[in-house]
Tab-separated table of C-alpha atoms and ligand atoms in Angstrom:
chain	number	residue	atom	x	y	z
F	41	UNK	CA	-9.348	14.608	-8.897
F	42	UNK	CA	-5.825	15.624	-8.274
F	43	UNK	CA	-5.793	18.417	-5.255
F	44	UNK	CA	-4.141	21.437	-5.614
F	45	UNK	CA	-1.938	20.376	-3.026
F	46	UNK	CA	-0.797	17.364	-4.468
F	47	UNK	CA	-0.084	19.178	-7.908
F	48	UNK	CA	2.089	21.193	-6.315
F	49	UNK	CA	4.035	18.604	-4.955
F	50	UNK	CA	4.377	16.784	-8.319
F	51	UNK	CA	5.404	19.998	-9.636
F	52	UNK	CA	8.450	19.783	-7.179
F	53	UNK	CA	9.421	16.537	-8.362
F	54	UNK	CA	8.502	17.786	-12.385
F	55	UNK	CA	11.335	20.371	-12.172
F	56	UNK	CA	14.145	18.033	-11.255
F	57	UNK	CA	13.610	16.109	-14.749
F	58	UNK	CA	14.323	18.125	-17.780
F	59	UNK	CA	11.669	20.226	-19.559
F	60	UNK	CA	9.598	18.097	-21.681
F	61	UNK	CA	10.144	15.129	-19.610
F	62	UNK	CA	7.722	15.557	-16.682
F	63	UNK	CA	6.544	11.932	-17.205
F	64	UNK	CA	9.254	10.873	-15.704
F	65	UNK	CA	7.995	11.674	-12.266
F	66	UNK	CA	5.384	9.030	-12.599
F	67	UNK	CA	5.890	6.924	-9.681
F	68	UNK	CA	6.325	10.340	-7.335
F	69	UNK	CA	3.209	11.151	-8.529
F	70	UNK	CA	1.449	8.345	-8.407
F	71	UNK	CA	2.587	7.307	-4.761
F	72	UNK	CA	1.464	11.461	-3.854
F	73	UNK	CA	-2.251	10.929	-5.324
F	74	UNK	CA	-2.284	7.739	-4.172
F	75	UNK	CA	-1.755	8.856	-0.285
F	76	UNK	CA	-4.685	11.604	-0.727
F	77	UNK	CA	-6.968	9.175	-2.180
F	78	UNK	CA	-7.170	6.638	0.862
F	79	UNK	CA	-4.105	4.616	-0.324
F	80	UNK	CA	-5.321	3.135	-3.340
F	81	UNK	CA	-5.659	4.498	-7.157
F	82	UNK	CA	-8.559	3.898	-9.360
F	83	UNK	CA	-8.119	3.740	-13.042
F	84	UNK	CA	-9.963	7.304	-13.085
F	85	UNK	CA	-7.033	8.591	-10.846
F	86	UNK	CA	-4.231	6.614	-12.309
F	87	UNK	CA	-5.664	8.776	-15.790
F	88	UNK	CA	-5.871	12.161	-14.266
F	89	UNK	CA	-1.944	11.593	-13.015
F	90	UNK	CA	-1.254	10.903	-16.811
F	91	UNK	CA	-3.319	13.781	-18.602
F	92	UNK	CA	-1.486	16.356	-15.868
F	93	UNK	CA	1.612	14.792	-16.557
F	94	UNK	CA	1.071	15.036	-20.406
F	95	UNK	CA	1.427	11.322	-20.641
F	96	UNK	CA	-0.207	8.402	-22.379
F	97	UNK	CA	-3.044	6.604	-19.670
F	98	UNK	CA	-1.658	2.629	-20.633
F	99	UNK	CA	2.098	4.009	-19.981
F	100	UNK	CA	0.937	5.361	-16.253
F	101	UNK	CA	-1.389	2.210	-15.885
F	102	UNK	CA	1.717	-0.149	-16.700
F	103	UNK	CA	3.714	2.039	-13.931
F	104	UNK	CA	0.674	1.592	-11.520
F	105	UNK	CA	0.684	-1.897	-12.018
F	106	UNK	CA	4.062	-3.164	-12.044
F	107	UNK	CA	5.376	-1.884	-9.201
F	108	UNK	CA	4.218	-2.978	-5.458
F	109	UNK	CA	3.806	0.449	-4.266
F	110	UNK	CA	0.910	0.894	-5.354
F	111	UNK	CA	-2.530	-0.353	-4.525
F	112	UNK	CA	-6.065	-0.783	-6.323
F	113	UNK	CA	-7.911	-1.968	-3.359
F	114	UNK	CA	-8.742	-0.829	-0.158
F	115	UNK	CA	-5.741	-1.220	2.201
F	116	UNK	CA	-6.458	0.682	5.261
F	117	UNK	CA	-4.575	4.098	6.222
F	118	UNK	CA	-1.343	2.127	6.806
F	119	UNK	CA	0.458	-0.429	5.137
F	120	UNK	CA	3.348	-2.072	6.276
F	121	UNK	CA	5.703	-3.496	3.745
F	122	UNK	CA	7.826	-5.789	5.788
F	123	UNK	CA	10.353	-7.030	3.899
F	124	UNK	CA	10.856	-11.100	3.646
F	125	UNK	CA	13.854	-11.483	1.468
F	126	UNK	CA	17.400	-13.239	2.182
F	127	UNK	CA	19.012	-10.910	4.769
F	128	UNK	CA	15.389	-9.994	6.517
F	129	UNK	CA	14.316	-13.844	6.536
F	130	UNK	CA	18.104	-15.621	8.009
F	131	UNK	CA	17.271	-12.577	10.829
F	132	UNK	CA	14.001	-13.795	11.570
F	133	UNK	CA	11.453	-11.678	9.329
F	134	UNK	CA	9.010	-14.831	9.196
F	135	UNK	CA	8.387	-15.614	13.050
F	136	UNK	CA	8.229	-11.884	13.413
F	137	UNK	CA	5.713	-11.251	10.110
F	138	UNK	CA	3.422	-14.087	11.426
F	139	UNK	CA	3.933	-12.468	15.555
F	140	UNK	CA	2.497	-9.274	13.824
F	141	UNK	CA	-0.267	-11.469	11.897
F	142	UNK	CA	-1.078	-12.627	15.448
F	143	UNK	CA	-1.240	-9.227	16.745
F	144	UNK	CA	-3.277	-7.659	14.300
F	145	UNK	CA	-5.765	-10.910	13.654
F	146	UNK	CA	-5.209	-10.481	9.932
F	147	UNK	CA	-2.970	-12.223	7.482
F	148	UNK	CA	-0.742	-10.864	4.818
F	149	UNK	CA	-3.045	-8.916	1.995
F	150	UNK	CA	-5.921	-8.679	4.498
F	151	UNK	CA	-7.024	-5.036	6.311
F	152	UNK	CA	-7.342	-4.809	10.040
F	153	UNK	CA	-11.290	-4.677	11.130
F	154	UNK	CA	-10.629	-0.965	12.059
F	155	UNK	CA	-9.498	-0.527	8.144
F	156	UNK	CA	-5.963	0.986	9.969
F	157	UNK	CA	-3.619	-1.178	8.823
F	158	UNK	CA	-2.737	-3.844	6.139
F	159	UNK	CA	0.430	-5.953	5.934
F	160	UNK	CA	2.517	-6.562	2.522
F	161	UNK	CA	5.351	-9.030	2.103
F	162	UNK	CA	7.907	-7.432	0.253
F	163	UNK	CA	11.406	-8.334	-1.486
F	164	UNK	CA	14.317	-6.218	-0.483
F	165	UNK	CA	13.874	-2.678	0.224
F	166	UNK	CA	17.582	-2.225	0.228
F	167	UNK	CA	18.156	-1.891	4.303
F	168	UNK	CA	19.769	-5.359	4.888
F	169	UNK	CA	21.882	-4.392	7.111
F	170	UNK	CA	19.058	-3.088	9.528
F	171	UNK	CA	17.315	-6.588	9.128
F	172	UNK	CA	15.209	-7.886	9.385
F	173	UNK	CA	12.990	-4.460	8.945
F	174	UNK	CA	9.697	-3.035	7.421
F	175	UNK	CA	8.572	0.260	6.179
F	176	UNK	CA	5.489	2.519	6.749
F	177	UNK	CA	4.582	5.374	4.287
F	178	UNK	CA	8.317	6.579	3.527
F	179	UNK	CA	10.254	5.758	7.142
F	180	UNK	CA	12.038	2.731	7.351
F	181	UNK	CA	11.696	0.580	10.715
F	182	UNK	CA	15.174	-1.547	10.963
F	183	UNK	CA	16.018	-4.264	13.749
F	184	UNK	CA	12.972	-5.006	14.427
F	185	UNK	CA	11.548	-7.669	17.533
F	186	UNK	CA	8.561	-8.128	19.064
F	187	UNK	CA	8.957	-5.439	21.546
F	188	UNK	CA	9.866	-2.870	18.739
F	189	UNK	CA	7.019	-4.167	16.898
F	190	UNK	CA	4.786	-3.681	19.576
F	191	UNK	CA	5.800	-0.018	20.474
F	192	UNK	CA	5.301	0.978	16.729
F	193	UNK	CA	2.393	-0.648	15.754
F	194	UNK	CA	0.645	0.378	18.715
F	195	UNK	CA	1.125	4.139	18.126
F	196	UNK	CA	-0.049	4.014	14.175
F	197	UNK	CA	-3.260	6.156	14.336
M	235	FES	S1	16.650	-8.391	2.551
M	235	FES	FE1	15.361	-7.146	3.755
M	235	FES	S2	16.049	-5.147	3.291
M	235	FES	FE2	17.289	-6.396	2.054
């Protein structure tokens, strides 16, 4: 359930903790099984990340579920978590969330009809002073207008 790839990655972020503490790289692991399992986690998955973590299932599930990282339903291959807090909104994160709405033909939550790409709204990803700005996978996209929009979201594949 868990490739050999991705275990090896986990491992990376295992040895930075202490021995006897590899739970703590929970949410690395999660968000690394998560991206080879079509960018969601099933229970079954959210499990296996426990048992090779040597942790209890309900304290990976409560990690899996608290957080909005993570996803339990199909999404599409990319999500993009565009902020909507304070600094983002005074800079105009809402008339640029609903020009990407318009662009894509989907509203916040909902997956593209290509399954490519969902939207999230997010609270502050800690880049204010890029606002207003959204992320994809782990890069950060900061200053964002329409034009900028448009050149990014046009080369997600
Ligand atoms: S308010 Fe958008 S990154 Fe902080």
């Amino acid at each position: 359930m868990i490739s050999k790839q991705a275990k090896e990655h986990i491992d990376i972020w295992v040895a930075k903790y202490p021995a006897g503490c590899q739970s703590s790289a929970v949410m690395e692991a999660l968000k690394i099984v998560q991206a080879e399992n079509e960018n969601r986690l099933s229970a079954d998955v959210i499990q296996a990340v426990a048992d090779y973590l040597e942790m209890p299932g309900i304290a990976a599930q409560e990690v899996a579920t608290f957080y909005e990282n993570y996803n339990h339903k199909p999404v599409g291959k990319h999500t993009i978590r565009f902020c909507h807090n304070i600094s983002c909104m005074l800079n105009g994160a809402d008339d640029l969330i609903a020009y990407l709405e318009e662009k894509l033909g989907v509203k916040t939550g909902q997956v593209t009809e290509n399954g490519l790409v969902n939207v999230k709204k997010v609270e502050c990803l800690g880049a204010c002073v890029g606002a207003p700005m959204f992320q994809i996978g782990d890069q950060y996209y900061e200053n964002l207008t329409q034009q900028k929009i448009d050149e990014i979201v046009d080369n997600l594949k």
